[in-house]
Amino acid sequence: MSTPVISSREADVLALLGEHLSNAEIAARLFISVRTVESHVSSLLRKLAVPDRRALSRRAAEFAPVQMAVPVLPAPLTAFVGRVRERGELAEALKKHRQVTAVGPGGVGKTRLALAVAAELAGDFADGVWFVDLAPVTDPGRVGAAVAAALGVGEQPGRGIDDSVFAVLADRQALLVWDNCEQIRDGVAPFLERLLAACPRVRVLVTSRARLMVPFERVFPVPPLSRAGGGDSEAVELFLERSAAVGLSWDPSVRDTVVALCERLDGMALAIELAAARCPTLGLDGLVAGLSDQLRILAGGPRAADRHRSVRAVLDWSHDLLEPADRALLRRVSVFVVPFTAEAAVELAGFAPLDPGAVADGLGRLAEQSLLTVTASADGTRYRALETIRQYGAERLDEAGESEAVRMRHVEWCLDRAAGLLDAGGADWRARFDAVAEDLRAALAWAAEQPRLRADAHRLALSLAESAFTRNLPGESQQRYEQAAALAGADADAGESLRLAAAVAGCRRLGDDMFRLHRAAAEAARRAGDPAGTGRDLAAAATVAYRFSSEFTRIPAVEETSAMLTEARELSGAGGLGPAPDLGAVRASDRAAGSGPGAVPVAGSGPGSDSAAGPGDVPTSDPGGVPAPDPSASAAVALAEAAVLADAFGAVQGATDNTVEETIALAERAVALAHRAGDPVAESAALDALSGARSWAGDSFGAAAAARRRIDLLTPLPPTPARTHELLDALAMASGTALGAGGLAEARRWGRQLAGHPLLAEVGHHATSWLLVADAFAGRGGEVLTGSGRFLDAWERGGRQQSFSLGPAAASVAMVHGLRGDLAARAEWLGIVDRAGTAEEYRHGYGAILDAMVLLHDGDAAEALDRLAPEPEQVWKWVTWIWLHWYVALRAEASVLAGHPDARARTTAARSLVAGNPVATAHVDRADALLDGDRPRLLATAKAFEAAGSRYQAARTLLLAGGEHAAAGAAALAESGLVR
């Protein structure tokens, strides 16, 4: 049976079954119907081949819900009144049209109507109903980020947050409710149009004061509450219900007065609620008298076309009834864009004429008058003004001439909160960031436009960039670092921000951005009069073009990067270390001597060898006494030479005729210079080059040692963007190279760390790729089958990318299915290999090895040998790095089992090459034992495999031994999940 692939919604249901919830409870939690839950449960029972709900609950831990959180609609504190006709019409409009915009003036009741209709329709959407409040969003470019936050979607490396949202929603049947879109229509409209095109089963209900003017839009005008029916009208019902909520009951004789009052208020829901809130202190007569004067301004205007003036009139009236101190408090706290605490209000609003000690009481009075809402939070009571009231308060702030003073206080408050976030961690850090993030963004947007606050804006942008990165929002982090560079007062500061932005772009797998930002940093250094810094940044850009070539949409021309390297050498003073090697001459000499890949003995290689270069002998001055070049610039240039001139990283555009000696020599020099410069991150990058160089030499142990050294260097460092980028790469390389050297336990350990890194939470295919490979080679079939679900789901949602690590992962899953005898699943996963990897790598490299393992398992040694027919030197490019030992060991074993005449010679040659690799050595020992018919020695290899962590090969050895050992081997295979 193939690996069960369950949908995201099925995963949500399964997780709640694991909490032992009933179908009704699951339906309520997910905002879907009970019938839909029953359908999902039936599907899960079938897919997972289990008999009942209890068995499903036991499987829940294997299939964690991915990509989206549980949808939660806001729960209003007061009952929804009336709107029977509008609810029905709006629901019908949503059933017929993919996007509906509920339009109307502020205070008419658009949000409450939208929430009521969304709750009613929840059962029609298998993937739930999601609410997105856009009121706090001030930057049109952050609409996608707000939607992602509501959905619980994180950014995927290699794509922006908008594309991550589209990928997650691509096959979802969901309803999105976007509230308060009017202030950022320029951002909502293009995002919405792209969303509707990319996600055909998604529908969107928008509330806005004006239509969005996008294709497919269906406009639904939201009228005021009906006054038809006199004392039984919806408007009167709302007034009576809200006044009853504050302890009032009315005699039937006052109904006509209430009807007249609601008519004066045009049936505007917010105006009616504000008026009802005043009843306990003014009484109905006082309310009517006070409103009568305020509403005279409406007499000369077209009330039907300008009903929002009734809300303004009530707000004016409510405002005028406040004490001066409470008026000041209302207008000042309007600067907050998200719920705020009393302490925050004191800092922002507590200046003359307002006594700081009176702020808390004032907030309570404003809440009593329904001018603020009160909510409980983990850190105490928070207050918030409805968007209409907040905009009214902002206007009053401008009229009072206090806008600049209060906003400057807001900037100072945000700077203090941002610094506090950076200084303090804790389990609640994420919640504390989320509680202030929109205020930080709003303060930054305002400060960035004030020339005198440029320094404050620069500080705030840097703080927000660092916090966003910690919060796992790399897209915003890069944006803020670039913004900080634009706000910097000095070119040197701009350059540092650009380097940080480049590192974040690296974490996002955006090669083009890395290249662009390093070049921009070089220009900033040039303007600052720093030639060494200019050279360092140019060298970094050149290195990026080769080291991360697979992450570019447009790879820079070789001539461009070569010119940058030449200029970097001149500017940085790296020429003091000697001229760049004439690699063309070296290659010509090597060709004449008949040397080639694989023929170079590597000093110091072998098991446990730490062949990473040390500090080296780097000159401190030339014979003429000229000061040594800048250490960091020299290290950067040396690494660029290893990348551009010797192609240590195996770039897409790299030369194919580099010799092993030159590559190792340049990589070792880069490591030595980075070590001398005292830069662990730079040393890790140089070690990556050395790891690649060692692999081209066929030195699996040297490659693994260099990768292992990277982990040691990076682990103690703080999680800066540059360190994080290096660590992600180092974990992948450490896992792969450990596998190549036979260190299965190490490979799995590094693979698990990579899979669990929070920055890769949204890209399960990249996160789990090396863990899948390591688990497959270790024979952990159950773990591979479980992990393959996350891999496949993420790969499909990620746009079915190609990568050097995704192909081996998919092929490893296919191998496990082959060992299990599930040919259909194997064929399915081999199809994924075709799209996730490259044909040549599969044909000559990892594919040959994994296919041969399945063929040998099935007893088809001749075909396995045919799959491994080429001599290692013939397919050197594809089997170096981590596959070489596996290739020669399996080739030797297939030769023995197929009766090849050169079997003895092949096992002898293989033994010499794989010496020190416990798994590959056990393969060769087993081949020799089979060749000699030595059963005791054959059984000894089972123990060797077991000790090396290779469960499958240990079990297969017992099967090969036959007799009483075969049953134990079969049981071991079943225990490892390798039997259907």
mmCIF file of N, CA, C and O in Angstrom, residues 361-407:
data_model
loop_
_atom_site.group_PDB
_atom_site.id
_atom_site.type_symbol
_atom_site.label_atom_id
_atom_site.label_comp_id
_atom_site.label_asym_id
_atom_site.label_seq_id
_atom_site.Cartn_x
_atom_site.Cartn_y
_atom_site.Cartn_z
ATOM 1 N N ASP A 361 -8.600 55.800 35.057
ATOM 2 C CA ASP A 361 -10.024 56.083 35.281
ATOM 3 C C ASP A 361 -10.675 56.595 34.003
ATOM 4 O O ASP A 361 -11.826 56.255 33.692
ATOM 5 N N GLY A 362 -9.942 57.407 33.249
ATOM 6 C CA GLY A 362 -10.491 57.942 32.011
ATOM 7 C C GLY A 362 -10.783 56.852 31.000
ATOM 8 O O GLY A 362 -11.793 56.892 30.290
ATOM 9 N N LEU A 363 -9.903 55.864 30.928
ATOM 10 C CA LEU A 363 -10.154 54.744 30.024
ATOM 11 C C LEU A 363 -11.429 54.019 30.403
ATOM 12 O O LEU A 363 -12.210 53.611 29.530
ATOM 13 N N GLY A 364 -11.648 53.850 31.698
ATOM 14 C CA GLY A 364 -12.867 53.198 32.153
ATOM 15 C C GLY A 364 -14.104 53.977 31.755
ATOM 16 O O GLY A 364 -15.109 53.403 31.325
ATOM 17 N N ARG A 365 -14.040 55.306 31.893
ATOM 18 C CA ARG A 365 -15.202 56.121 31.526
ATOM 19 C C ARG A 365 -15.465 56.055 30.013
ATOM 20 O O ARG A 365 -16.618 55.986 29.572
ATOM 21 N N LEU A 366 -14.411 56.075 29.221
ATOM 22 C CA LEU A 366 -14.597 55.977 27.771
ATOM 23 C C LEU A 366 -15.192 54.626 27.381
ATOM 24 O O LEU A 366 -16.000 54.533 26.454
ATOM 25 N N ALA A 367 -14.779 53.582 28.092
ATOM 26 C CA ALA A 367 -15.335 52.256 27.821
ATOM 27 C C ALA A 367 -16.814 52.213 28.201
ATOM 28 O O ALA A 367 -17.626 51.591 27.498
ATOM 29 N N GLU A 368 -17.176 52.879 29.307
ATOM 30 C CA GLU A 368 -18.582 52.897 29.722
ATOM 31 C C GLU A 368 -19.460 53.583 28.690
ATOM 32 O O GLU A 368 -20.641 53.256 28.541
ATOM 33 N N GLN A 369 -18.873 54.540 27.958
ATOM 34 C CA GLN A 369 -19.646 55.261 26.948
ATOM 35 C C GLN A 369 -19.546 54.591 25.567
ATOM 36 O O GLN A 369 -19.938 55.186 24.561
ATOM 37 N N SER A 370 -18.994 53.352 25.517
ATOM 38 C CA SER A 370 -18.841 52.585 24.272
ATOM 39 C C SER A 370 -17.910 53.259 23.276
ATOM 40 O O SER A 370 -17.931 52.936 22.084
ATOM 41 N N LEU A 371 -17.080 54.185 23.743
ATOM 42 C CA LEU A 371 -16.098 54.799 22.868
ATOM 43 C C LEU A 371 -14.815 53.973 22.801
ATOM 44 O O LEU A 371 -14.005 54.161 21.896
ATOM 45 N N LEU A 372 -14.635 53.072 23.751
ATOM 46 C CA LEU A 372 -13.547 52.102 23.719
ATOM 47 C C LEU A 372 -14.128 50.736 24.049
ATOM 48 O O LEU A 372 -15.090 50.637 24.821
ATOM 49 N N THR A 373 -13.543 49.698 23.476
ATOM 50 C CA THR A 373 -13.907 48.338 23.858
ATOM 51 C C THR A 373 -12.815 47.787 24.762
ATOM 52 O O THR A 373 -11.657 48.198 24.687
ATOM 53 N N VAL A 374 -13.191 46.859 25.614
ATOM 54 C CA VAL A 374 -12.268 46.295 26.604
ATOM 55 C C VAL A 374 -12.142 44.802 26.342
ATOM 56 O O VAL A 374 -13.141 44.101 26.159
ATOM 57 N N THR A 375 -10.917 44.321 26.310
ATOM 58 C CA THR A 375 -10.668 42.892 26.140
ATOM 59 C C THR A 375 -9.627 42.441 27.146
ATOM 60 O O THR A 375 -8.770 43.225 27.571
ATOM 61 N N ALA A 376 -9.720 41.180 27.531
ATOM 62 C CA ALA A 376 -8.732 40.609 28.444
ATOM 63 C C ALA A 376 -7.618 39.973 27.628
ATOM 64 O O ALA A 376 -7.845 39.436 26.550
ATOM 65 N N SER A 377 -6.391 40.049 28.134
ATOM 66 C CA SER A 377 -5.250 39.428 27.470
ATOM 67 C C SER A 377 -4.350 38.817 28.526
ATOM 68 O O SER A 377 -4.565 38.993 29.733
ATOM 69 N N ALA A 378 -3.331 38.107 28.066
ATOM 70 C CA ALA A 378 -2.437 37.427 28.999
ATOM 71 C C ALA A 378 -1.718 38.415 29.896
ATOM 72 O O ALA A 378 -1.352 38.083 31.030
ATOM 73 N N ASP A 379 -1.487 39.638 29.410
ATOM 74 C CA ASP A 379 -0.768 40.620 30.220
ATOM 75 C C ASP A 379 -1.689 41.707 30.767
ATOM 76 O O ASP A 379 -1.263 42.813 31.054
ATOM 77 N N GLY A 380 -2.969 41.395 30.911
ATOM 78 C CA GLY A 380 -3.888 42.335 31.538
ATOM 79 C C GLY A 380 -4.918 42.889 30.577
ATOM 80 O O GLY A 380 -5.024 42.465 29.423
ATOM 81 N N THR A 381 -5.674 43.838 31.060
ATOM 82 C CA THR A 381 -6.749 44.444 30.281
ATOM 83 C C THR A 381 -6.194 45.319 29.169
ATOM 84 O O THR A 381 -5.237 46.074 29.370
ATOM 85 N N ARG A 382 -6.807 45.218 28.015
ATOM 86 C CA ARG A 382 -6.427 46.059 26.878
ATOM 87 C C ARG A 382 -7.654 46.794 26.354
ATOM 88 O O ARG A 382 -8.782 46.318 26.465
ATOM 89 N N TYR A 383 -7.403 47.956 25.761
ATOM 90 C CA TYR A 383 -8.453 48.814 25.243
ATOM 91 C C TYR A 383 -8.248 49.026 23.750
ATOM 92 O O TYR A 383 -7.121 49.009 23.245
ATOM 93 N N ARG A 384 -9.374 49.240 23.073
ATOM 94 C CA ARG A 384 -9.282 49.510 21.645
ATOM 95 C C ARG A 384 -10.493 50.301 21.193
ATOM 96 O O ARG A 384 -11.612 50.052 21.666
ATOM 97 N N ALA A 385 -10.249 51.239 20.289
ATOM 98 C CA ALA A 385 -11.354 51.993 19.694
ATOM 99 C C ALA A 385 -11.755 51.334 18.389
ATOM 100 O O ALA A 385 -10.899 50.872 17.631
ATOM 101 N N LEU A 386 -13.066 51.281 18.121
ATOM 102 C CA LEU A 386 -13.506 50.853 16.808
ATOM 103 C C LEU A 386 -12.876 51.754 15.756
ATOM 104 O O LEU A 386 -12.554 52.924 16.030
ATOM 105 N N GLU A 387 -12.675 51.213 14.556
ATOM 106 C CA GLU A 387 -11.943 51.955 13.535
ATOM 107 C C GLU A 387 -12.591 53.308 13.254
ATOM 108 O O GLU A 387 -11.899 54.325 13.091
ATOM 109 N N THR A 388 -13.920 53.372 13.221
ATOM 110 C CA THR A 388 -14.597 54.641 12.966
ATOM 111 C C THR A 388 -14.275 55.647 14.063
ATOM 112 O O THR A 388 -14.005 56.827 13.793
ATOM 113 N N ILE A 389 -14.302 55.193 15.306
ATOM 114 C CA ILE A 389 -14.008 56.092 16.431
ATOM 115 C C ILE A 389 -12.528 56.473 16.433
ATOM 116 O O ILE A 389 -12.162 57.616 16.745
ATOM 117 N N ARG A 390 -11.653 55.546 16.062
ATOM 118 C CA ARG A 390 -10.221 55.857 16.025
ATOM 119 C C ARG A 390 -9.938 56.939 14.983
ATOM 120 O O ARG A 390 -9.154 57.861 15.219
ATOM 121 N N GLN A 391 -10.585 56.837 13.815
ATOM 122 C CA GLN A 391 -10.395 57.859 12.794
ATOM 123 C C GLN A 391 -10.956 59.206 13.257
ATOM 124 O O GLN A 391 -10.355 60.252 12.984
ATOM 125 N N TYR A 392 -12.064 59.154 13.970
ATOM 126 C CA TYR A 392 -12.629 60.389 14.516
ATOM 127 C C TYR A 392 -11.649 61.008 15.518
ATOM 128 O O TYR A 392 -11.402 62.221 15.507
ATOM 129 N N GLY A 393 -11.084 60.183 16.370
ATOM 130 C CA GLY A 393 -10.125 60.690 17.346
ATOM 131 C C GLY A 393 -8.896 61.288 16.683
ATOM 132 O O GLY A 393 -8.359 62.308 17.141
ATOM 133 N N ALA A 394 -8.429 60.684 15.586
ATOM 134 C CA ALA A 394 -7.271 61.218 14.878
ATOM 135 C C ALA A 394 -7.569 62.598 14.293
ATOM 136 O O ALA A 394 -6.712 63.490 14.299
ATOM 137 N N GLU A 395 -8.797 62.778 13.797
ATOM 138 C CA GLU A 395 -9.175 64.094 13.292
ATOM 139 C C GLU A 395 -9.178 65.118 14.411
ATOM 140 O O GLU A 395 -8.701 66.250 14.240
ATOM 141 N N ARG A 396 -9.713 64.736 15.556
ATOM 142 C CA ARG A 396 -9.728 65.643 16.709
ATOM 143 C C ARG A 396 -8.306 65.955 17.181
ATOM 144 O O ARG A 396 -8.015 67.062 17.651
ATOM 145 N N LEU A 397 -7.411 64.980 17.047
ATOM 146 C CA LEU A 397 -6.018 65.202 17.438
ATOM 147 C C LEU A 397 -5.392 66.274 16.552
ATOM 148 O O LEU A 397 -4.662 67.153 17.033
ATOM 149 N N ASP A 398 -5.680 66.207 15.250
ATOM 150 C CA ASP A 398 -5.161 67.224 14.334
ATOM 151 C C ASP A 398 -5.748 68.595 14.657
ATOM 152 O O ASP A 398 -5.033 69.610 14.662
ATOM 153 N N GLU A 399 -7.049 68.615 14.937
ATOM 154 C CA GLU A 399 -7.709 69.889 15.242
ATOM 155 C C GLU A 399 -7.138 70.532 16.504
ATOM 156 O O GLU A 399 -7.049 71.762 16.608
ATOM 157 N N ALA A 400 -6.748 69.692 17.447
ATOM 158 C CA ALA A 400 -6.196 70.215 18.706
ATOM 159 C C ALA A 400 -4.735 70.617 18.569
ATOM 160 O O ALA A 400 -4.145 71.157 19.519
ATOM 161 N N GLY A 401 -4.125 70.365 17.429
ATOM 162 C CA GLY A 401 -2.724 70.720 17.239
ATOM 163 C C GLY A 401 -1.765 69.823 18.008
ATOM 164 O O GLY A 401 -0.608 70.204 18.236
ATOM 165 N N GLU A 402 -2.226 68.633 18.383
ATOM 166 C CA GLU A 402 -1.397 67.743 19.197
ATOM 167 C C GLU A 402 -0.837 66.563 18.406
ATOM 168 O O GLU A 402 -0.118 65.741 18.967
ATOM 169 N N SER A 403 -1.165 66.487 17.132
ATOM 170 C CA SER A 403 -0.808 65.288 16.380
ATOM 171 C C SER A 403 0.689 65.033 16.401
ATOM 172 O O SER A 403 1.143 63.908 16.666
ATOM 173 N N GLU A 404 1.478 66.041 16.130
ATOM 174 C CA GLU A 404 2.930 65.839 16.071
ATOM 175 C C GLU A 404 3.484 65.429 17.425
ATOM 176 O O GLU A 404 4.299 64.498 17.520
ATOM 177 N N ALA A 405 3.049 66.097 18.484
ATOM 178 C CA ALA A 405 3.579 65.785 19.812
ATOM 179 C C ALA A 405 3.228 64.355 20.230
ATOM 180 O O ALA A 405 4.071 63.621 20.770
ATOM 181 N N VAL A 406 1.977 63.957 19.983
ATOM 182 C CA VAL A 406 1.557 62.622 20.393
ATOM 183 C C VAL A 406 2.238 61.557 19.533
ATOM 184 O O VAL A 406 2.665 60.511 20.035
ATOM 185 N N ARG A 407 2.356 61.811 18.254
ATOM 186 C CA ARG A 407 3.003 60.823 17.385
ATOM 187 C C ARG A 407 4.491 60.689 17.705
ATOM 188 O O ARG A 407 5.057 59.597 17.590
#
